[in-house]
Short mmCIF file of C-alpha atoms in Angstrom, two decimals:
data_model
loop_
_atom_site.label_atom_id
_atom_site.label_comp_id
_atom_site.label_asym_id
_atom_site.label_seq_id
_atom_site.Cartn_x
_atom_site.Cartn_y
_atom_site.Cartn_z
CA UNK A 1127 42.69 -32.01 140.35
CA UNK A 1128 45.96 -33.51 140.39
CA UNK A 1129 47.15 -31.27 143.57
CA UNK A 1130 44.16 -33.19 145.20
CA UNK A 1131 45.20 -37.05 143.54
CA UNK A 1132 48.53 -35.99 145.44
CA UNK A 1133 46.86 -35.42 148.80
CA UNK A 1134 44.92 -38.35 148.28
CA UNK A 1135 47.63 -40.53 147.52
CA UNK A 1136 50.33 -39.25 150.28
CA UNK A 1137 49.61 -41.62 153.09
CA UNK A 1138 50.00 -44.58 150.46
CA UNK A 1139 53.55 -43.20 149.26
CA UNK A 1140 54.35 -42.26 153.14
CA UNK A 1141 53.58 -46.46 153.83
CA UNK A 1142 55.18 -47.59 150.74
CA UNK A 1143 58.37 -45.51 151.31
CA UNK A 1144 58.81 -46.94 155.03
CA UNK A 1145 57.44 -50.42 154.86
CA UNK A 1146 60.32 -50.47 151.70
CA UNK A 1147 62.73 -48.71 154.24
CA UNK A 1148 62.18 -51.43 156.49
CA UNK A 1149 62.26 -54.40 154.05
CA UNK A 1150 65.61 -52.76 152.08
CA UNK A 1151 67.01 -52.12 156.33
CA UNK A 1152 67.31 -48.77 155.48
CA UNK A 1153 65.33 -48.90 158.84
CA UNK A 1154 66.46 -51.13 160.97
CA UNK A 1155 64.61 -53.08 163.79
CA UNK A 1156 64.22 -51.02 166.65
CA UNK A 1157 64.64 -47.35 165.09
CA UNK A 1158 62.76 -44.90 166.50
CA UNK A 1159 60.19 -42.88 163.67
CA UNK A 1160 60.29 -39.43 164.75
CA UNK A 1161 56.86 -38.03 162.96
CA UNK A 1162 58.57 -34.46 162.95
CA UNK A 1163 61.65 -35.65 161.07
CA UNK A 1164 59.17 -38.30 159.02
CA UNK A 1165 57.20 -35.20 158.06
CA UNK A 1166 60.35 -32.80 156.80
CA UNK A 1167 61.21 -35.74 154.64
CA UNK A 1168 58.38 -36.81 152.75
CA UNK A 1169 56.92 -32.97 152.77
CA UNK A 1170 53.35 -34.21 153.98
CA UNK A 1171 51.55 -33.28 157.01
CA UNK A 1172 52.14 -35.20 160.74
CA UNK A 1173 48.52 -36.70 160.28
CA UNK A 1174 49.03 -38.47 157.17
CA UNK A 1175 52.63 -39.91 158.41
CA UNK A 1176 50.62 -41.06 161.47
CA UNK A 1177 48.16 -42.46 159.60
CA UNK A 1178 50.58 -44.26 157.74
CA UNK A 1179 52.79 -45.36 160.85
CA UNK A 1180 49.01 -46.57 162.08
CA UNK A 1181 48.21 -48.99 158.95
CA UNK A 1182 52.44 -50.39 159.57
CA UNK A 1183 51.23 -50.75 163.16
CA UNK A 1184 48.30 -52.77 162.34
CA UNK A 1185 50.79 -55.08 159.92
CA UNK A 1186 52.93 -55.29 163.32
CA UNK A 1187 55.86 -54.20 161.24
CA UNK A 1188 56.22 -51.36 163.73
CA UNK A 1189 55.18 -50.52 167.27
CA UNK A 1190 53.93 -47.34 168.86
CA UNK A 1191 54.72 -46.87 172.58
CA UNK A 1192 52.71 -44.41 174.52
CA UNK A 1193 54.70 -41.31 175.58
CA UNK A 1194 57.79 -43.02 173.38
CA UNK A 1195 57.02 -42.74 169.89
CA UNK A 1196 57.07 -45.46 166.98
CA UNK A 1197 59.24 -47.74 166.25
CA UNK A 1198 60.46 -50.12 163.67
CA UNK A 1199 59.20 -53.95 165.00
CA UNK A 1200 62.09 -56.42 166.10
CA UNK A 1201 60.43 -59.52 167.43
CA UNK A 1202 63.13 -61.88 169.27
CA UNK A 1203 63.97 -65.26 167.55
CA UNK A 1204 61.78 -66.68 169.89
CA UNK A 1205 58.55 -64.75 168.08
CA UNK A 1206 60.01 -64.91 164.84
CA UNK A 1207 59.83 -68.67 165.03
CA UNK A 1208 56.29 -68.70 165.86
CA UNK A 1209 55.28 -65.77 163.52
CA UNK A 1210 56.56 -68.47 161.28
CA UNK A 1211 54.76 -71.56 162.57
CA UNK A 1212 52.13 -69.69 162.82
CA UNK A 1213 51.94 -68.66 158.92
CA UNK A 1214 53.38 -72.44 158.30
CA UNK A 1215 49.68 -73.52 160.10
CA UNK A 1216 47.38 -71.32 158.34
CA UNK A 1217 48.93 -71.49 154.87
CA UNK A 1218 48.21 -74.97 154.46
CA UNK A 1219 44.98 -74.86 154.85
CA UNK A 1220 45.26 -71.94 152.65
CA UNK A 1221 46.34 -73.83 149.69
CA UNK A 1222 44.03 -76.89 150.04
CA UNK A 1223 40.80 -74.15 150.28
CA UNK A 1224 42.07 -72.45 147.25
CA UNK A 1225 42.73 -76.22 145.37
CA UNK A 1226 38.83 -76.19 145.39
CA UNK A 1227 38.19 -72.44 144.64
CA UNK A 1228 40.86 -71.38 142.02
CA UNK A 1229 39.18 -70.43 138.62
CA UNK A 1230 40.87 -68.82 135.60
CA UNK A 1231 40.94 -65.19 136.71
CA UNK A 1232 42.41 -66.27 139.93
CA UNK A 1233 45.05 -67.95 138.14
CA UNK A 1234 46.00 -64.76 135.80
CA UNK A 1235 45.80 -62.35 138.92
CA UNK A 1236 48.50 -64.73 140.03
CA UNK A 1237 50.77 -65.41 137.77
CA UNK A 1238 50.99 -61.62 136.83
CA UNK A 1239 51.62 -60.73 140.42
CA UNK A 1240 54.95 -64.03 140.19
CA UNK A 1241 55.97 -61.91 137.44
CA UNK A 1242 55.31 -58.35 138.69
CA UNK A 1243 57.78 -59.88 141.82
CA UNK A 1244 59.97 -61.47 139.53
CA UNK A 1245 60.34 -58.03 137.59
CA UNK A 1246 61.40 -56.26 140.71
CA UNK A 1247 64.15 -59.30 141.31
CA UNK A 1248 65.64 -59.02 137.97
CA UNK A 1249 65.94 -54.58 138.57
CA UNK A 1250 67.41 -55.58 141.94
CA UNK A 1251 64.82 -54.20 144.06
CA UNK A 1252 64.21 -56.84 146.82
CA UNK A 1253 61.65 -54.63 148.98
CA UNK A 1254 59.61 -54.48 146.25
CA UNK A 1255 60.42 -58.24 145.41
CA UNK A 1256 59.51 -59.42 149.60
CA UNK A 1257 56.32 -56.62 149.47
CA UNK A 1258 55.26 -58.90 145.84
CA UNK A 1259 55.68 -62.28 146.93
CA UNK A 1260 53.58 -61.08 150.32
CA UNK A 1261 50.90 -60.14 147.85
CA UNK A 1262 50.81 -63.09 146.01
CA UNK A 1263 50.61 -65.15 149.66
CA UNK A 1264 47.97 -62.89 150.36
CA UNK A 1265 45.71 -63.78 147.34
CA UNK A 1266 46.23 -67.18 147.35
CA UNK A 1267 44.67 -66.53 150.95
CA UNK A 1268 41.81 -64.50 149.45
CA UNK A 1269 41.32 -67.43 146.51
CA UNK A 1270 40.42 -69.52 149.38
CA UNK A 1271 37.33 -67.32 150.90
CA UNK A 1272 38.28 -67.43 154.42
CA UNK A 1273 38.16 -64.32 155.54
CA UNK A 1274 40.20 -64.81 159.54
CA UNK A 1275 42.76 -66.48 157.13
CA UNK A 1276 43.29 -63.43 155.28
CA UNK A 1277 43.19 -60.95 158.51
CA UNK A 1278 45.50 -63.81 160.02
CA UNK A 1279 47.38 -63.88 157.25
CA UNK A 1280 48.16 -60.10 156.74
CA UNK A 1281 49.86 -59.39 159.38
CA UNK A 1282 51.58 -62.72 159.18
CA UNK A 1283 53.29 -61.72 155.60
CA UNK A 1284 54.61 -58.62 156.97
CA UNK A 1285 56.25 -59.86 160.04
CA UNK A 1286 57.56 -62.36 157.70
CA UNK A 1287 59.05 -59.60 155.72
CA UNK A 1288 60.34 -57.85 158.57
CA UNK A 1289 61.39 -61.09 159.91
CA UNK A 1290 63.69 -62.00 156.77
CA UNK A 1291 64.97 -58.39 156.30
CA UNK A 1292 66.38 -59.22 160.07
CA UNK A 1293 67.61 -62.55 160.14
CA UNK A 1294 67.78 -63.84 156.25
CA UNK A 1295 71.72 -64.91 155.48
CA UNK A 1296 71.37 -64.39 151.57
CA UNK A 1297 69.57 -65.80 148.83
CA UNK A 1298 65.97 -65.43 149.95
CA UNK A 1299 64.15 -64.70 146.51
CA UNK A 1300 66.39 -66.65 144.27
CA UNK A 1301 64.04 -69.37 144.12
CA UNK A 1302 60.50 -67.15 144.43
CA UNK A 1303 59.56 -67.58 140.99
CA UNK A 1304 59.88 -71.15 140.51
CA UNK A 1305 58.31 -71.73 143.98
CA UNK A 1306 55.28 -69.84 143.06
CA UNK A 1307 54.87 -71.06 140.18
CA UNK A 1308 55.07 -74.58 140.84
CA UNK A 1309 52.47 -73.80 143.33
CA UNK A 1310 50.21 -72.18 141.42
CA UNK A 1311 50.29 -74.98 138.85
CA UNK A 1312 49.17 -77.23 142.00
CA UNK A 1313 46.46 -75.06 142.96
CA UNK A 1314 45.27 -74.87 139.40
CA UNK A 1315 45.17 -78.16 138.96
CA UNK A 1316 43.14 -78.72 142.33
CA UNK A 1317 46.15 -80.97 143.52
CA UNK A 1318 45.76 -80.85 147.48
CA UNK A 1319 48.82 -82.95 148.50
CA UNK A 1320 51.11 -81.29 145.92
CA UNK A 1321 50.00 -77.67 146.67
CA UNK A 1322 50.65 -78.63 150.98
CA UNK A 1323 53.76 -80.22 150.09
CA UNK A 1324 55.37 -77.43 147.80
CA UNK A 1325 53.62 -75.03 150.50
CA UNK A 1326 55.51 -76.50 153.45
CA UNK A 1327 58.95 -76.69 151.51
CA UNK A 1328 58.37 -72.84 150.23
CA UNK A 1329 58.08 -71.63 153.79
CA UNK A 1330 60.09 -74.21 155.21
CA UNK A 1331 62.59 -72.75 152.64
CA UNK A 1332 62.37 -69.18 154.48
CA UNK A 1333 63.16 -70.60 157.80
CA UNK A 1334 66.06 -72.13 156.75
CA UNK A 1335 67.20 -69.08 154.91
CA UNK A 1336 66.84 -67.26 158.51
CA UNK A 1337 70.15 -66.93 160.89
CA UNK A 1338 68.17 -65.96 164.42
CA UNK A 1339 71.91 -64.87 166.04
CA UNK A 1340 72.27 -61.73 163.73
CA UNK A 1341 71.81 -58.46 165.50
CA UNK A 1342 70.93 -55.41 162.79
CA UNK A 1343 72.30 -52.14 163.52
CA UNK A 1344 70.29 -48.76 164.45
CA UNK A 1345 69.70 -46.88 161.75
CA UNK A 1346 69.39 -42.86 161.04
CA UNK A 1347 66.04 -41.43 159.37
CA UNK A 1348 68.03 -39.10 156.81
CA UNK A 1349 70.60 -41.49 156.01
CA UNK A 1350 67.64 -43.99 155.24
CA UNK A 1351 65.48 -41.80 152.72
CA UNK A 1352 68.52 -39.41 151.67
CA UNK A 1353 67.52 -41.33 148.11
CA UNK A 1354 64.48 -39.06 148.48
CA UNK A 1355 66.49 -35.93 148.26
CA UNK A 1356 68.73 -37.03 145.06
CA UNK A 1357 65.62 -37.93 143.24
CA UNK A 1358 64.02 -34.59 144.06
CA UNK A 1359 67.39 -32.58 143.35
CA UNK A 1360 67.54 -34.58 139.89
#
């Protein structure tokens, strides 16, 4: 039984490890994901890795070429700046949807996922800090019951991620917690022009974090998940 839990669960921990690789630039934008090499590392089978470079795909946090392979995203500042327009757009109306919507449980689910992200800040883990905050976005989207928001909106988050893991200049989750939760007290209190306007500074805050003339390096596949190996030595 828990041989088959394992099977079940490998294209998950395949996603998790390389949409964290990507957020932590472990992977940089524009590495090539070799499924061979992907497959020696994390010990699982070439169809589960490609079923896991498929779901990344679908996030647009990496790109499959025909007769080239995968690789890791790297849209130019020119797309980054309207991936973040874009998600600047959309989560407005978010918020003011959910203002009407929000009821208790909604309000719990969120606050534990501000501190599930604001656990991973204080361990120092800021892929698994981005990946939270991206949740939380994503619920507030799902509060709001409009379901091309939330398809819009998922891919959005994780070019966002992608999009500060290539361009942020430091200091992009200091604030999170306070953010969120200063916008979840809006929502919760069905405050429309508070909940926009701490919406619109939030992500404004992202774009300002962003310096679009960096250039991230190439990075090697065993080098990036050589982690893997000490844990499974230890």
């Amino acid at each position: 039984m828990a041989s088959s839990t394992a099977n079940e669960n490998a294209p998950m921990d395949a996603y998790r490890q390389l949409f964290d690789g990507i957020l932590s630039q472990r992977l940089a934008p524009g590495t090539k994901l070799n499924e061979v090499e992907l497959t020696q590392l994390f010990s699982v089978s070439r169809t589960l890795i490609r079923q896991a470079l498929q779901r990344l795909q679908l996030e647009q946090v990496v790109e499959i070429h025909k007769n080239r392979g995968a690789f890791v995203a790297a849209p130019s500042p020119d797309v980054a700046e309207q991936i973040l327009f874009a998600r600047h757009t959309i989560e407005l109306a978010v918020v003011k949807l959910a203002c009407h919507r929000c009821k208790l449980t909604d309000v719990l689910k969120l606050q534990y996922m501000i501190d599930l992200e604001q656990s991973a800040i204080n361990q120092g883990d800021m892929a698994t800090a981005l990946r939270r905050s991206g949740e939380f976005h994503l619920q507030l989207a799902i509060v709001a019951g409009n379901q091309p928001f939330v398809h819009a909106l998922r891919g959005l988050i994780s070019q966002t991620s992608l999009i500060i893991t290539m361009y942020n200049h430091g200091g992009g989750n200091a604030c999170a917690r306070d953010e969120h939760s200063q916008l979840l007290e809006a929502v919760k209190q069905g405050d429309e022009e508070q909940s926009q306007k701490l919406m619109a500074h939030h992500l404004g805050h992202i774009a300002a974090g962003c310096d679009f003339t960096q250039s991230p390096q190439m990075a090697n596949l065993k080098g990036a998940f050589a982690h893997l190996g000490q844990v499974q030595q230890a």
